[in-house]
Amino acid sequence: MRTDLNFDIIKIMNTVKVSRVAEKKIKQGICVLDGADFTGLEWTDTEVNLISERGSFLGTAYLSQQNKGIGWLVSRESIDLEQPFFESILCQAKHKRQHFKDSTTTTAYRIFNQDGDGFGGLSIERYNDYAVFSWYNPFVYSIKEKIVEAFRVVYPEILGAYEKIRFKGLTYDSAHLYGQEAPDTFSILENGVTYQVFLNDGLMTGIFLDQHDVRASLVDGLAAGKTVLNMFSYTAAFSVAAAIGGASHTTSVDLAKRSRELSAAHFLANNLPMDRHQLVVMDVFDYFKYAKRHGLSFDVIVLDPPSFARNKKQTFSVAKDYHKLIAQSVEILSSGGIIIASTNASNVNPDRFKREIEKGLAGVKHQYLASHRLPSDFVYNKNDESSNYLKVFTIQVQK
């Protein structure tokens, strides 16, 4: 009896009242919790019950500071965040991705995607027979043993796993988590193309998996016989996809010196000779000037910048500056050329992104050929537009 009483007291102590605005968002199905919806919070990094201003139960959540919000609603029902719960949602997530598991041409994909799969603050990706867990806040990190044990029950075929720490406060950002250790670098398949990845070298893995539908369009011949300029290229995955799809020449531009080595590895993995594929370490805006000065032009230009970036000369924000990339691209684009405009900025919705694009085009005749959002393995919360963060438009420009 005393144990039950203590448990009830704990539940009462961890009850948090939310504003009417927050109540409305919760009932709409939005799961991320905003600090503005709470006043005088007494707890952090803990599971809580959310109640309305009238005292009615709204759902089970947890509070923990992260890059996006201060926590997540987990369920509109009263649940316990124990291993059986995680086994259940992981099983559901696995079932949704059965066609990826059965694929012979793609061996790397996301197998759990935050609130889209029922638990914000956690994502898991698969690279062949290895998994990579990303913890986005201290609370999820604190219960990782329960999550990992549930995962091992649902995915006994996974040989080993790694973790990425995507919040501040720890002394490391990447580590081996359990099972066998993967080679320092190894190859995965995506749309039949080989890419070299690394699982325990910082927060990156060598490829952004959310772009595999866009890369598929290049593999399928969007750039066949064309010259391609890939800006903010990272490891030049778009360029490799274009080359496999028949591009005559690619130029990949990124400011990071390491991008050259990582990009070359992708080309070599596909036996693509480097004489038709140029890797340039340079600021993107400086390269635009260089290209204009030397009279260069391209048939396809890929623009996939970070949401925010800063170097010694300037800062860049997708929300305010993307139109500059479009305008500069038009100046070195062949007549009838194609711009692939992409952003993963969750604070920029498709309409706002399109307005930035149109501002950069400045009345130049053009047509939208295709658009992409998150691929099917990146299951998102359909009640929250910001959850579907990726926006890509393929545009043909007539000069």
Tab-separated table of C-alpha atoms in Angstrom, residues 25-343:
chain	number	residue	atom	x	y	z
A	25	LYS	CA	-1.841	22.453	-30.360
A	26	ILE	CA	-1.825	19.144	-28.472
A	27	LYS	CA	-5.387	18.400	-29.579
A	28	GLN	CA	-4.344	19.213	-33.163
A	29	GLY	CA	-1.696	16.500	-32.916
A	30	ILE	CA	1.403	18.688	-32.600
A	31	CYS	CA	3.885	16.888	-30.355
A	32	VAL	CA	6.803	19.283	-29.862
A	33	LEU	CA	6.403	21.385	-26.692
A	34	ASP	CA	7.264	25.082	-26.720
A	35	GLY	CA	8.728	26.863	-23.687
A	36	ALA	CA	6.281	29.740	-24.230
A	37	ASP	CA	3.418	27.377	-23.364
A	38	PHE	CA	4.625	26.898	-19.788
A	39	THR	CA	5.252	29.178	-16.828
A	40	GLY	CA	7.384	28.416	-13.784
A	41	LEU	CA	8.400	24.887	-14.755
A	42	GLU	CA	9.782	22.991	-11.767
A	43	TRP	CA	11.067	19.931	-13.599
A	44	THR	CA	13.367	19.123	-16.433
A	45	ASP	CA	14.639	15.901	-18.022
A	46	THR	CA	11.677	13.964	-16.699
A	47	GLU	CA	8.426	12.291	-17.715
A	48	VAL	CA	5.296	14.353	-16.965
A	49	ASN	CA	1.533	14.306	-17.265
A	50	LEU	CA	0.108	17.304	-19.080
A	51	ILE	CA	-3.183	18.823	-17.917
A	52	SER	CA	-5.271	21.720	-19.189
A	53	GLU	CA	-5.993	24.927	-17.268
A	54	ARG	CA	-9.280	23.264	-16.252
A	55	GLY	CA	-7.407	20.243	-14.948
A	56	SER	CA	-8.306	17.698	-17.632
A	57	PHE	CA	-5.675	15.146	-18.661
A	58	LEU	CA	-4.078	15.885	-22.046
A	59	GLY	CA	-1.352	13.286	-22.348
A	60	THR	CA	1.978	11.774	-21.345
A	61	ALA	CA	5.051	13.821	-22.227
A	62	TYR	CA	8.590	14.502	-21.186
A	63	LEU	CA	10.470	17.742	-20.636
A	64	SER	CA	14.054	18.202	-21.772
A	65	GLN	CA	15.816	21.137	-23.387
A	66	GLN	CA	16.867	20.616	-26.997
A	67	ASN	CA	17.433	22.528	-30.215
A	68	LYS	CA	13.736	22.293	-31.056
A	69	GLY	CA	11.408	23.078	-28.118
A	70	ILE	CA	11.634	21.907	-24.523
A	71	GLY	CA	10.190	18.435	-24.808
A	72	TRP	CA	7.663	16.190	-26.528
A	73	LEU	CA	4.149	14.897	-26.108
A	74	VAL	CA	4.412	11.105	-26.435
A	75	SER	CA	0.802	9.939	-26.157
A	76	ARG	CA	-2.680	11.326	-25.521
A	77	GLU	CA	-3.075	8.334	-23.194
A	78	SER	CA	-1.418	7.624	-19.849
A	79	ILE	CA	1.582	5.401	-20.594
A	80	ASP	CA	4.871	4.381	-19.008
A	81	LEU	CA	8.059	4.945	-20.963
A	82	GLU	CA	9.389	1.449	-20.359
A	83	GLN	CA	10.826	-1.218	-22.643
A	84	PRO	CA	7.447	-2.695	-23.757
A	85	PHE	CA	6.353	0.732	-25.050
A	86	PHE	CA	9.526	1.119	-27.090
A	87	GLU	CA	9.282	-2.428	-28.446
A	88	SER	CA	5.763	-1.610	-29.632
A	89	ILE	CA	6.621	1.592	-31.509
A	90	LEU	CA	9.808	0.107	-32.952
A	91	CYS	CA	7.823	-2.875	-34.289
A	92	GLN	CA	5.338	-0.521	-35.928
A	93	ALA	CA	8.177	1.507	-37.448
A	94	LYS	CA	9.866	-1.637	-38.777
A	95	HIS	CA	6.657	-2.799	-40.433
A	96	LYS	CA	6.281	0.547	-42.248
A	97	ARG	CA	9.712	0.101	-43.845
A	98	GLN	CA	9.420	-3.514	-44.970
A	99	HIS	CA	9.953	-2.560	-48.632
A	100	PHE	CA	13.303	-0.980	-47.729
A	101	LYS	CA	14.317	-4.107	-45.841
A	102	ASP	CA	13.441	-6.200	-48.912
A	103	SER	CA	15.292	-3.918	-51.334
A	104	THR	CA	18.384	-5.163	-53.154
A	105	THR	CA	19.359	-1.663	-54.353
A	106	THR	CA	19.144	0.343	-51.099
A	107	THR	CA	20.806	-0.759	-47.854
A	108	ALA	CA	20.826	2.534	-45.899
A	109	TYR	CA	17.674	4.261	-44.698
A	110	ARG	CA	16.021	5.732	-41.617
A	111	ILE	CA	14.248	3.132	-39.481
A	112	PHE	CA	12.829	5.446	-36.789
A	113	ASN	CA	12.034	9.126	-37.219
A	114	GLN	CA	11.117	11.039	-34.057
A	115	ASP	CA	7.439	12.061	-33.635
A	116	GLY	CA	6.564	10.598	-37.025
A	117	ASP	CA	7.105	7.191	-35.427
A	118	GLY	CA	5.684	8.097	-32.027
A	119	PHE	CA	8.602	9.399	-29.960
A	120	GLY	CA	10.226	12.777	-30.520
A	121	GLY	CA	13.875	13.250	-29.619
A	122	LEU	CA	15.092	9.973	-31.145
A	123	SER	CA	16.043	8.917	-34.652
A	124	ILE	CA	17.684	5.689	-35.830
A	125	GLU	CA	19.284	4.953	-39.195
A	126	ARG	CA	20.416	1.688	-40.728
A	127	TYR	CA	23.626	1.297	-42.720
A	128	ASN	CA	23.781	-2.291	-43.998
A	129	ASP	CA	23.836	-4.368	-40.799
A	130	TYR	CA	24.644	-1.487	-38.433
A	131	ALA	CA	22.434	1.104	-36.738
A	132	VAL	CA	23.079	4.712	-35.729
A	133	PHE	CA	21.062	6.187	-32.852
A	134	SER	CA	20.719	9.962	-32.484
A	135	TRP	CA	19.798	11.324	-29.052
A	136	TYR	CA	18.444	14.878	-29.263
A	137	ASN	CA	18.118	15.762	-25.575
A	138	PRO	CA	19.318	14.669	-22.103
A	139	PHE	CA	16.093	12.869	-21.146
A	140	VAL	CA	16.152	10.498	-24.106
A	141	TYR	CA	19.839	9.910	-23.474
A	142	SER	CA	19.086	9.081	-19.817
A	143	ILE	CA	16.704	6.251	-20.804
A	144	LYS	CA	18.756	4.962	-23.713
A	145	GLU	CA	19.285	1.534	-22.099
A	146	LYS	CA	15.534	0.835	-22.274
A	147	ILE	CA	15.408	1.992	-25.880
A	148	VAL	CA	18.467	-0.012	-26.925
A	149	GLU	CA	17.207	-3.195	-25.240
A	150	ALA	CA	13.855	-2.794	-26.998
A	151	PHE	CA	15.662	-2.230	-30.286
A	152	ARG	CA	17.736	-5.394	-29.884
A	153	VAL	CA	14.540	-7.394	-29.374
A	154	VAL	CA	12.937	-5.945	-32.511
A	155	TYR	CA	16.114	-5.927	-34.634
A	156	PRO	CA	18.112	-9.049	-33.672
A	157	GLU	CA	19.671	-9.003	-37.153
A	158	ILE	CA	21.573	-5.756	-36.491
A	159	LEU	CA	25.211	-6.619	-35.776
A	160	GLY	CA	26.199	-3.451	-33.922
A	161	ALA	CA	25.214	0.140	-33.246
A	162	TYR	CA	26.625	3.632	-32.764
A	163	GLU	CA	25.278	6.763	-31.088
A	164	LYS	CA	25.323	10.464	-31.975
A	165	ILE	CA	24.893	13.094	-29.246
A	166	ARG	CA	22.896	15.984	-30.711
A	167	PHE	CA	22.649	18.138	-27.605
A	168	LYS	CA	25.170	20.065	-25.537
A	169	GLY	CA	26.644	18.957	-22.230
A	170	LEU	CA	28.581	15.742	-22.876
A	171	THR	CA	32.265	15.388	-23.658
A	172	TYR	CA	31.768	13.327	-26.844
A	173	ASP	CA	29.503	13.427	-29.885
A	174	SER	CA	29.923	9.914	-31.322
A	175	ALA	CA	30.614	6.465	-29.844
A	176	HIS	CA	30.203	2.737	-30.345
A	177	LEU	CA	27.028	1.670	-28.551
A	178	TYR	CA	26.828	-2.134	-28.657
A	179	GLY	CA	27.665	-5.261	-30.648
A	180	GLN	CA	30.239	-5.587	-33.374
A	181	GLU	CA	32.246	-2.563	-34.443
A	182	ALA	CA	31.903	-1.534	-38.061
A	183	PRO	CA	34.947	-0.937	-40.280
A	184	ASP	CA	36.218	2.645	-40.185
A	185	THR	CA	34.708	3.100	-43.655
A	186	PHE	CA	32.506	0.779	-45.683
A	187	SER	CA	30.097	0.919	-48.607
A	188	ILE	CA	26.301	1.061	-48.657
A	189	LEU	CA	23.878	1.044	-51.581
A	190	GLU	CA	21.261	3.668	-52.416
A	191	ASN	CA	19.242	3.402	-55.633
A	192	GLY	CA	21.918	1.000	-56.841
A	193	VAL	CA	24.708	3.556	-56.315
A	194	THR	CA	27.601	2.845	-53.951
A	195	TYR	CA	28.524	5.381	-51.271
A	196	GLN	CA	31.278	5.168	-48.690
A	197	VAL	CA	30.153	5.864	-45.112
A	198	PHE	CA	31.703	6.124	-41.656
A	199	LEU	CA	29.751	5.629	-38.437
A	200	ASN	CA	32.046	6.824	-35.670
A	201	ASP	CA	33.716	9.999	-36.886
A	202	GLY	CA	31.774	12.965	-35.536
A	203	LEU	CA	28.087	13.629	-36.130
A	204	MET	CA	28.118	12.971	-39.890
A	205	THR	CA	28.141	9.635	-41.701
A	206	GLY	CA	29.141	10.738	-45.198
A	207	ILE	CA	25.633	10.955	-46.672
A	208	PHE	CA	22.312	12.664	-45.861
A	209	LEU	CA	19.732	9.913	-46.245
A	210	ASP	CA	16.731	12.246	-46.480
A	211	GLN	CA	17.771	13.187	-50.039
A	212	HIS	CA	17.650	9.721	-51.582
A	213	ASP	CA	14.515	10.445	-53.670
A	214	VAL	CA	16.174	13.556	-55.128
A	215	ARG	CA	19.354	11.617	-55.891
A	216	ALA	CA	17.160	8.943	-57.509
A	217	SER	CA	15.934	11.540	-60.032
A	218	LEU	CA	19.562	12.181	-60.995
A	219	VAL	CA	20.365	8.478	-61.215
A	220	ASP	CA	17.320	8.073	-63.470
A	221	GLY	CA	18.713	10.545	-66.008
A	222	LEU	CA	17.655	14.078	-65.059
A	223	ALA	CA	21.229	15.227	-65.767
A	224	ALA	CA	22.072	12.801	-68.585
A	225	GLY	CA	24.524	14.406	-71.002
A	226	LYS	CA	24.566	17.606	-68.949
A	227	THR	CA	27.133	19.554	-66.944
A	228	VAL	CA	26.311	19.719	-63.226
A	229	LEU	CA	27.321	22.220	-60.534
A	230	ASN	CA	26.750	20.950	-56.996
A	231	MET	CA	26.963	23.747	-54.410
A	232	PHE	CA	27.436	23.080	-50.669
A	233	SER	CA	28.350	19.625	-51.904
A	234	TYR	CA	29.592	18.029	-48.619
A	235	THR	CA	30.646	14.588	-49.944
A	236	ALA	CA	29.296	15.202	-53.477
A	237	ALA	CA	26.576	12.546	-53.276
A	238	PHE	CA	24.391	14.503	-55.723
A	239	SER	CA	27.320	14.674	-58.134
A	240	VAL	CA	27.930	10.929	-57.930
A	241	ALA	CA	24.226	10.234	-58.544
A	242	ALA	CA	24.310	12.577	-61.549
A	243	ALA	CA	27.457	10.883	-62.895
A	244	ILE	CA	25.855	7.443	-62.619
A	245	GLY	CA	22.842	8.914	-64.423
A	246	GLY	CA	24.968	10.011	-67.371
A	247	ALA	CA	26.100	13.567	-66.564
A	248	SER	CA	28.950	14.604	-68.849
A	249	HIS	CA	30.810	16.576	-66.175
A	250	THR	CA	30.298	17.518	-62.515
A	251	THR	CA	31.765	20.260	-60.341
A	252	SER	CA	31.316	19.979	-56.576
A	253	VAL	CA	31.943	23.037	-54.386
A	254	ASP	CA	32.255	23.072	-50.603
A	255	LEU	CA	34.205	25.237	-48.166
A	256	ALA	CA	35.313	22.321	-45.962
A	257	LYS	CA	38.757	21.030	-46.926
A	258	ARG	CA	37.837	17.494	-45.926
A	259	SER	CA	35.043	17.476	-48.517
A	260	ARG	CA	37.570	16.731	-51.265
A	261	GLU	CA	38.777	13.476	-49.692
A	262	LEU	CA	35.275	12.318	-48.726
A	263	SER	CA	33.856	13.162	-52.153
A	264	ALA	CA	36.619	11.361	-54.018
A	265	ALA	CA	35.856	8.214	-52.013
A	266	HIS	CA	32.292	8.122	-53.415
A	267	PHE	CA	33.508	8.459	-57.004
A	268	LEU	CA	36.156	5.802	-56.544
A	269	ALA	CA	33.623	3.435	-54.939
A	270	ASN	CA	31.685	3.559	-58.218
A	271	ASN	CA	34.773	3.285	-60.471
A	272	LEU	CA	34.115	6.764	-61.852
A	273	PRO	CA	37.282	8.379	-63.303
A	274	MET	CA	37.953	11.784	-61.754
A	275	ASP	CA	38.990	13.471	-65.012
A	276	ARG	CA	35.356	14.530	-65.595
A	277	HIS	CA	34.548	15.343	-61.996
A	278	GLN	CA	36.053	18.411	-60.354
A	279	LEU	CA	36.193	18.906	-56.584
A	280	VAL	CA	36.583	22.535	-55.503
A	281	VAL	CA	37.272	23.735	-51.951
A	282	MET	CA	35.909	27.276	-51.994
A	283	ASP	CA	33.196	29.497	-50.555
A	284	VAL	CA	30.087	29.104	-52.710
A	285	PHE	CA	29.620	32.827	-53.331
A	286	ASP	CA	33.274	33.157	-54.273
A	287	TYR	CA	32.800	30.336	-56.771
A	288	PHE	CA	29.854	32.129	-58.384
A	289	LYS	CA	32.174	35.098	-58.960
A	290	TYR	CA	34.890	32.780	-60.274
A	291	ALA	CA	32.500	31.093	-62.700
A	292	LYS	CA	31.227	34.414	-64.077
A	293	ARG	CA	34.751	35.765	-64.398
A	294	HIS	CA	35.823	32.718	-66.420
A	295	GLY	CA	32.663	32.487	-68.506
A	296	LEU	CA	31.581	29.123	-67.090
A	297	SER	CA	28.027	27.859	-67.443
A	298	PHE	CA	26.196	24.746	-66.267
A	299	ASP	CA	23.135	22.793	-67.376
A	300	VAL	CA	22.101	21.700	-63.867
A	301	ILE	CA	22.813	23.490	-60.575
A	302	VAL	CA	22.078	21.847	-57.232
A	303	LEU	CA	21.566	24.181	-54.252
A	304	ASP	CA	21.327	22.425	-50.888
A	305	PRO	CA	22.763	24.805	-48.265
A	306	PRO	CA	22.657	24.420	-44.464
A	307	SER	CA	19.795	26.321	-42.825
A	308	PHE	CA	22.327	28.730	-41.344
A	309	ALA	CA	26.017	29.161	-42.012
A	310	ARG	CA	28.745	31.620	-41.121
A	311	ASN	CA	32.244	32.161	-42.437
A	312	LYS	CA	34.786	34.953	-42.029
A	313	LYS	CA	33.088	37.098	-44.684
A	314	GLN	CA	29.349	36.712	-44.117
A	315	THR	CA	26.449	34.782	-42.658
A	316	PHE	CA	23.833	32.882	-44.639
A	317	SER	CA	20.246	32.092	-43.664
A	318	VAL	CA	17.838	30.152	-45.867
A	319	ALA	CA	14.931	32.276	-44.626
A	320	LYS	CA	16.574	35.558	-45.684
A	321	ASP	CA	19.276	34.793	-48.216
A	322	TYR	CA	18.239	31.843	-50.398
A	323	HIS	CA	17.108	34.176	-53.177
A	324	LYS	CA	20.732	35.275	-53.574
A	325	LEU	CA	21.733	31.698	-54.443
A	326	ILE	CA	18.983	31.508	-57.050
A	327	ALA	CA	19.908	34.865	-58.606
A	328	GLN	CA	23.603	33.943	-58.774
A	329	SER	CA	22.735	30.556	-60.267
A	330	VAL	CA	20.606	32.071	-63.033
A	331	GLU	CA	23.616	34.123	-64.163
A	332	ILE	CA	25.706	30.998	-64.877
A	333	LEU	CA	22.877	28.640	-65.927
A	334	SER	CA	22.578	27.495	-69.530
A	335	SER	CA	19.397	28.457	-71.375
A	336	GLY	CA	16.795	25.847	-70.538
A	337	GLY	CA	18.939	24.733	-67.613
A	338	ILE	CA	17.686	23.208	-64.382
A	339	ILE	CA	18.002	24.379	-60.777
A	340	ILE	CA	17.412	21.882	-57.980
A	341	ALA	CA	16.537	24.118	-55.020
A	342	SER	CA	16.541	22.393	-51.641
A	343	THR	CA	16.297	23.269	-47.955
